[in-house]
GROMACS .gro file of C-alpha atoms in nm:
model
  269
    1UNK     CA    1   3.117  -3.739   2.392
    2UNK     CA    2   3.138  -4.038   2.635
    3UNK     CA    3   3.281  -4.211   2.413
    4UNK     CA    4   3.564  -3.942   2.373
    5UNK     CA    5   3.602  -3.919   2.711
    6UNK     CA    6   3.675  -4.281   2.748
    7UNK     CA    7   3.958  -4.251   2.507
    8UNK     CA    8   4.079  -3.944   2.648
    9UNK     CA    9   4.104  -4.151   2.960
   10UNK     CA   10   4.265  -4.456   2.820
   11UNK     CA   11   4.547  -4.215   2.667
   12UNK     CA   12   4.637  -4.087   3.019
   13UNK     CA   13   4.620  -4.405   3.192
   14UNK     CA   14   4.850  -4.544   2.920
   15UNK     CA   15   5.049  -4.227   2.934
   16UNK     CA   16   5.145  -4.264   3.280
   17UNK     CA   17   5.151  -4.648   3.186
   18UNK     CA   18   5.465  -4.542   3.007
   19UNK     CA   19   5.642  -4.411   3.302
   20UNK     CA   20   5.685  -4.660   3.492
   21UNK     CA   21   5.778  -4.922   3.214
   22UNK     CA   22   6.012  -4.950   2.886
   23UNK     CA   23   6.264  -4.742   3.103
   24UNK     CA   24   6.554  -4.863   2.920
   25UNK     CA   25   6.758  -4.644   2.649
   26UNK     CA   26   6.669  -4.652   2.326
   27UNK     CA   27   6.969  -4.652   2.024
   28UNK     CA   28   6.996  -4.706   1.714
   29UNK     CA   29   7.107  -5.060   1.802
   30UNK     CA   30   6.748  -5.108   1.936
   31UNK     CA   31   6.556  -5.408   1.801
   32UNK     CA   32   6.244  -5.369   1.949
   33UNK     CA   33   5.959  -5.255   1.706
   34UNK     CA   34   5.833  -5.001   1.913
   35UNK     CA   35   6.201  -4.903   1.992
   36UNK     CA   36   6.321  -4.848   1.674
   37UNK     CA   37   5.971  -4.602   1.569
   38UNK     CA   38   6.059  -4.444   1.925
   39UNK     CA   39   6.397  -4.363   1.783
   40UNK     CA   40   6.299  -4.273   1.447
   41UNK     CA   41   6.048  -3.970   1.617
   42UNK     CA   42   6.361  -3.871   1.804
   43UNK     CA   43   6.568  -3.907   1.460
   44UNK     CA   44   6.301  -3.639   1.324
   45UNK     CA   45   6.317  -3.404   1.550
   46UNK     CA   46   6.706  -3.387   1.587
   47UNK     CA   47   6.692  -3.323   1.204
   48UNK     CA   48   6.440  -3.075   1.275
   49UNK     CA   49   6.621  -2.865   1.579
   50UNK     CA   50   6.801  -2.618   1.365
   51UNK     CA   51   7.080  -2.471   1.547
   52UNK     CA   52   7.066  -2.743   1.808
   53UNK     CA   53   6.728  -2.668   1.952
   54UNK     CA   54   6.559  -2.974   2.040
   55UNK     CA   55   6.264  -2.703   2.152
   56UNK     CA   56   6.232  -2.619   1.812
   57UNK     CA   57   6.270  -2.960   1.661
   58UNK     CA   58   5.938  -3.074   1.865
   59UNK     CA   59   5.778  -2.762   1.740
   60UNK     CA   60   5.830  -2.818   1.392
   61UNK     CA   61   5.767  -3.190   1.420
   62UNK     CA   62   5.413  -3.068   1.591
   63UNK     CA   63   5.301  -2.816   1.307
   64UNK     CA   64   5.415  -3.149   1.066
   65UNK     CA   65   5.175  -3.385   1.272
   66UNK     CA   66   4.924  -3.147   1.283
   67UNK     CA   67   4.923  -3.031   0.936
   68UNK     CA   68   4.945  -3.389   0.775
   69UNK     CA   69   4.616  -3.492   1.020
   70UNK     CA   70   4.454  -3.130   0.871
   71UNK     CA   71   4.253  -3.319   0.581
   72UNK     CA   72   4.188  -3.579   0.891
   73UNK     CA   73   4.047  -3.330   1.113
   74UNK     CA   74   3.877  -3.095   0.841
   75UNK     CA   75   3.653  -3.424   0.768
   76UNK     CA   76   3.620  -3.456   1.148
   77UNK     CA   77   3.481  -3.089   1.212
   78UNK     CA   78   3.255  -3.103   0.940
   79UNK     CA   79   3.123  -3.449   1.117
   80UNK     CA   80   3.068  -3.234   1.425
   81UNK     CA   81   2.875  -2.941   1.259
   82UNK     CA   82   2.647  -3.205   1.115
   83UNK     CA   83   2.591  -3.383   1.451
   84UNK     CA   84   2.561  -3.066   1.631
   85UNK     CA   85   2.260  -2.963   1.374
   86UNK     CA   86   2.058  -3.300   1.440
   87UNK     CA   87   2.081  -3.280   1.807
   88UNK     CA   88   1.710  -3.136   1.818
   89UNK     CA   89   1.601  -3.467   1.577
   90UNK     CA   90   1.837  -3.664   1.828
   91UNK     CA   91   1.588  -3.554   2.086
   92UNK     CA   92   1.261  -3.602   1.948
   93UNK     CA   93   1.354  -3.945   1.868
   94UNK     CA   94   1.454  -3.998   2.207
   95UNK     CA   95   1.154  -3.837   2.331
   96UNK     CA   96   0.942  -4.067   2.113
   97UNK     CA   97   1.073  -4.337   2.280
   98UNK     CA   98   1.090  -4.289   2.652
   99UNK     CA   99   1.073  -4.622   2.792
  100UNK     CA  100   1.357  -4.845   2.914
  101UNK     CA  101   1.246  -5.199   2.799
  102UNK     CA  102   1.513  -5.342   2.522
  103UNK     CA  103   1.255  -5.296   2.227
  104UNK     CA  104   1.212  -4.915   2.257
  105UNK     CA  105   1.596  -4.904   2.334
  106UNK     CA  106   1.625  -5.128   1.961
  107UNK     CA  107   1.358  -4.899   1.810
  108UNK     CA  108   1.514  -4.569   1.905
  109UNK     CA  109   1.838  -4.662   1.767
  110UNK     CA  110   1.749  -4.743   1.465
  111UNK     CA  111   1.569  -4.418   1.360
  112UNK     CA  112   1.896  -4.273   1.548
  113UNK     CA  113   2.146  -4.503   1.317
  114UNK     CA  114   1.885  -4.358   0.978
  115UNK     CA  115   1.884  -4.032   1.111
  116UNK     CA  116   2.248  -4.022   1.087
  117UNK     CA  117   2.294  -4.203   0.721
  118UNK     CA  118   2.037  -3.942   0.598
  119UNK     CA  119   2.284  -3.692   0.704
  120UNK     CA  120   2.588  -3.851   0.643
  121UNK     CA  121   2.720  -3.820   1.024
  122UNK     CA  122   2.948  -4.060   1.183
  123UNK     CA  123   2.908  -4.069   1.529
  124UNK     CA  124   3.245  -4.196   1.562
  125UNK     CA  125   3.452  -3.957   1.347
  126UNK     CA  126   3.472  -3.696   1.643
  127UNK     CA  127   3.712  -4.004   1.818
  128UNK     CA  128   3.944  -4.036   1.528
  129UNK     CA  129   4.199  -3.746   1.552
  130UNK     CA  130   4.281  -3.845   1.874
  131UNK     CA  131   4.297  -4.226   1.854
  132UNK     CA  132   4.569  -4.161   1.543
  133UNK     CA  133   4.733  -3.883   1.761
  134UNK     CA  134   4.800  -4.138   2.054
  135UNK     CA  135   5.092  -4.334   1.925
  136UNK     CA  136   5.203  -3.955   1.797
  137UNK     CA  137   5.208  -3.907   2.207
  138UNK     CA  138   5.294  -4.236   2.318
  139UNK     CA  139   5.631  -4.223   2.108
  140UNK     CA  140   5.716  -3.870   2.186
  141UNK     CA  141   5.669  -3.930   2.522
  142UNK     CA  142   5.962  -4.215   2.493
  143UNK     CA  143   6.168  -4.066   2.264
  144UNK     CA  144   6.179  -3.782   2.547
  145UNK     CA  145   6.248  -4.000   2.824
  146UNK     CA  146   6.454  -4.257   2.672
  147UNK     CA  147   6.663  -4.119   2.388
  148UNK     CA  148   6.997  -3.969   2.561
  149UNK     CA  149   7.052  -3.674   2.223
  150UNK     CA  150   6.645  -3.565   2.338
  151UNK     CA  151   6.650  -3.651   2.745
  152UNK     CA  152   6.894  -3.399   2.823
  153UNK     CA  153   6.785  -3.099   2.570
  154UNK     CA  154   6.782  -2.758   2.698
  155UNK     CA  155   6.534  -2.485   2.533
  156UNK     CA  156   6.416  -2.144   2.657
  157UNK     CA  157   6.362  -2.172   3.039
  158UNK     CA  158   6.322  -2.562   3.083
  159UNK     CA  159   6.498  -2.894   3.035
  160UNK     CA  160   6.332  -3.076   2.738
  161UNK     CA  161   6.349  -3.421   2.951
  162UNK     CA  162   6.208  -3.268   3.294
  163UNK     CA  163   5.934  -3.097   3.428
  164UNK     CA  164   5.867  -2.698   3.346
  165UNK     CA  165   5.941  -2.570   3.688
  166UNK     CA  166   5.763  -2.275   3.677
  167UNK     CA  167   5.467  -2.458   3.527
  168UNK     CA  168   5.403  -2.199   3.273
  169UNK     CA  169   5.407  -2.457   2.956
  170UNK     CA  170   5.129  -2.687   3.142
  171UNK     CA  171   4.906  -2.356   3.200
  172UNK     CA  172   4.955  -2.232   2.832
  173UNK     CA  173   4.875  -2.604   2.713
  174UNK     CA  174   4.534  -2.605   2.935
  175UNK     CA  175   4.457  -2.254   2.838
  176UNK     CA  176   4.488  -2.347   2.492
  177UNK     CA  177   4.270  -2.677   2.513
  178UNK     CA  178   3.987  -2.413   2.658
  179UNK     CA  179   3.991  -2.212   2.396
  180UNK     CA  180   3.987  -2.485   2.135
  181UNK     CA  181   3.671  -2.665   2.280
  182UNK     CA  182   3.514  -2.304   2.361
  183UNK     CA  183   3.515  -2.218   2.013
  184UNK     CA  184   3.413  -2.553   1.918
  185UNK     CA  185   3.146  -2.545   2.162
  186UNK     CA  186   3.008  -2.164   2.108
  187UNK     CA  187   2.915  -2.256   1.708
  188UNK     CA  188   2.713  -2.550   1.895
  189UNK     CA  189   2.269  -2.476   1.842
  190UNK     CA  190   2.217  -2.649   2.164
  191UNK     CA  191   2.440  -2.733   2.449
  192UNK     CA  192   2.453  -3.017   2.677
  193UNK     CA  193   2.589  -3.074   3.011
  194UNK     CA  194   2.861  -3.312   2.869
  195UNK     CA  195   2.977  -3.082   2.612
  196UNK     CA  196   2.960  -2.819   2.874
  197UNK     CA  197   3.132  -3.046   3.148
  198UNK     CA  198   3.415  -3.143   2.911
  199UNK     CA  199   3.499  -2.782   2.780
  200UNK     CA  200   3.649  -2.709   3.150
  201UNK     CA  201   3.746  -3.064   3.268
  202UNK     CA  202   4.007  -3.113   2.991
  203UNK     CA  203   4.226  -2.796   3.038
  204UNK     CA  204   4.235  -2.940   3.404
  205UNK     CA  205   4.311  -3.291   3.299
  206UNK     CA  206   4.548  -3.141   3.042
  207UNK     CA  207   4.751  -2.920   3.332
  208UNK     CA  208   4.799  -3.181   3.569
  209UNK     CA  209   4.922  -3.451   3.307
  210UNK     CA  210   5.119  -3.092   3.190
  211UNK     CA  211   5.284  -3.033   3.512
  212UNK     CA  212   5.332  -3.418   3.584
  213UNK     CA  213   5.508  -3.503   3.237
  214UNK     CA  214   5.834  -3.385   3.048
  215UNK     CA  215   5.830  -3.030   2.909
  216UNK     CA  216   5.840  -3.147   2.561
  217UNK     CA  217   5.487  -3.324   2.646
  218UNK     CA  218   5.399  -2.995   2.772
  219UNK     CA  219   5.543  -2.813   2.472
  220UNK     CA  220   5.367  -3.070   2.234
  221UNK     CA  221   5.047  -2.967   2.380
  222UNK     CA  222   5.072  -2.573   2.342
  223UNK     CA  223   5.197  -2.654   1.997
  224UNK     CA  224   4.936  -2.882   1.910
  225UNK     CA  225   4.665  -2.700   2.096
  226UNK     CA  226   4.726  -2.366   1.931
  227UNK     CA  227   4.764  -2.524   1.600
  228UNK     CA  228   4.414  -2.645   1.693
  229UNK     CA  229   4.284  -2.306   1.800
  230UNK     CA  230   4.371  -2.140   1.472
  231UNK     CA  231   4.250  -2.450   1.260
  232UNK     CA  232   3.878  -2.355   1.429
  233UNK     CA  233   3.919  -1.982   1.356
  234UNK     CA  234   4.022  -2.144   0.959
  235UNK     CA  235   3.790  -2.408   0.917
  236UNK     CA  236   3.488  -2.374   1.173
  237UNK     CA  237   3.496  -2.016   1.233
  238UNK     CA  238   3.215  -1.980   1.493
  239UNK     CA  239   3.122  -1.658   1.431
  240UNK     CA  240   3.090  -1.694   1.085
  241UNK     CA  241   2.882  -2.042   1.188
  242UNK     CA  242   2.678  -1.839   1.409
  243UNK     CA  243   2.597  -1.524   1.114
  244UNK     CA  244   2.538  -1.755   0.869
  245UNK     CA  245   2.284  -1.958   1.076
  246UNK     CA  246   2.115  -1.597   1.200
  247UNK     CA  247   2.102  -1.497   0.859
  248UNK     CA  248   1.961  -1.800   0.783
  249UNK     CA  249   1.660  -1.761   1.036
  250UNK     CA  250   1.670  -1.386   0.955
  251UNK     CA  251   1.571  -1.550   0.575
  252UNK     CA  252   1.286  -1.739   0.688
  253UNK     CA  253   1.121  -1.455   0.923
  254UNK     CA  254   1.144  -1.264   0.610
  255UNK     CA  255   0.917  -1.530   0.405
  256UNK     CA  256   0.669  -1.595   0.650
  257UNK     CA  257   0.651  -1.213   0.675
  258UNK     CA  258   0.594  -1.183   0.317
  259UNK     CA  259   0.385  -1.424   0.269
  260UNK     CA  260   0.150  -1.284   0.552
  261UNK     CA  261   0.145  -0.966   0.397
  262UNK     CA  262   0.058  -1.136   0.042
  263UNK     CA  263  -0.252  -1.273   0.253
  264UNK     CA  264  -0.341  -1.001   0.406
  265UNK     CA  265  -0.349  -0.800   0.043
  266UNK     CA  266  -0.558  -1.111  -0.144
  267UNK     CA  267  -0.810  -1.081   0.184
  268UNK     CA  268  -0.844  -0.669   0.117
  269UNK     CA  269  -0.923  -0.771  -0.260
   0.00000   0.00000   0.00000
């Protein structure tokens, strides 16, 4: 979670990064790499803007992104389930070794690193949505700031180039983020502080990079973030999560119960 953190971090810092450099337009006539991938995103979602509507170009280009990272993600919330289960093995291993010293910090890792290739978990897959959705950003980001046919956009209420003025795109987008981690988080067996922590400090981040950052950033996110939402409810329902593990339990009660009262019947014979 640190770790994702970090990243989350390094996106905004790079995000803002962005506004204050590469300021110049980008054309067709670009030769710049970066330029010409810039202009190709804004290429997409002009093709995409039926009836004009750059708003609905990036909304379409959103459920696109989103749905070609689905098999991405799918792999990446299964990854999460399985961590989330070995959290209480995470602990006793951590409880087994609680000194400081570089050999119990060598030993403990290594029953962490087997623990997690008996289960198949990588620690890191949680991280890899987000790393492949940065460039996503980055280049929207550009190809709404620097692209004239995109900068000056109208859709709904808002310009697509300038910030929501009544700020209600950067609350949807945070309220959004909230429910996606909530849901996330509420299939969780056992919750830590991080987890926690992070489940209300990224709607904030996300509303004041929201409110700070073009619309279309803004619209990206509710896009994105609802897409998100409903990929939980499809994938990693957490009620369903949460029945199935009860039932599970409920299972188990049920044996030990019946094998007391098998006991209890060989004793009376």
């Amino acid at each position: 979670m640190k770790k994702k953190f970090s990243l989350i971090a390094m996106a905004g810092a790079a995000l803002l990064l962005l506004t204050a450099c590469g300021t110049t337009a980008v054309t067709s006539s670009s030769t710049n790499l970066w330029d010409q991938i810039v202009y190709g995103f804004a290429q997409v979602i002009r093709f995409l803007s039926f009836g004009g509507l750059t708003g609905v170009g990036i909304i379409l280009f959103t459920i696109v992104i989103r749905a070609a990272l689905l098999p991405l993600m799918n792999i990446q919330i299964k990854s999460s389930q399985r961590m989330q289960e070995i959290q209480p093995e995470i602990k006793k291993i951590q409880a087994k070794y609680p000194s400081k010293d570089m050999e119990s910090r060598r030993l403990m890792n290594e029953e962490i690193q087997k623990l997690y290739a008996e289960n198949k978990v990588n620690p890191y897959m949680g991280c890899l949505p987000l790393v492949v959705q940065m460039p996503v950003l980055w280049a929207l980001y550009q190809a709404l700031s620097r692209v004239d046919f995109l900068k000056h956009g109208t859709f709904l209420w808002f310009e697509i180039g300038a910030k929501d003025p009544t700020f209600i795109l950067p609350i949807l987008a945070a309220v959004f983020t909230f429910l996606s981690s909530y849901l996330m988080m509420k299939s969780a067996p056992e919750r830590n502080v991080m987890t926690t922590s992070m489940t209300y400090i990224m709607p904030i981040f996300i509303l004041i990079m929201g409110v700070n950052f073009a619309a279309g950033i803004a619209l990206y996110w509710v896009i994105s973030n609802a897409f998100q939402v409903f990929q939980t409810m499809l994938l990693a329902n957490p009620y369903k999560i949460i029945a199935a593990r009860e039932a599970k339990v409920q299972v188990e009660k049920d044996k030990i119960k019946a094998r007391e009262k098998a006991l209890k019947k060989a004793r009376k014979k």
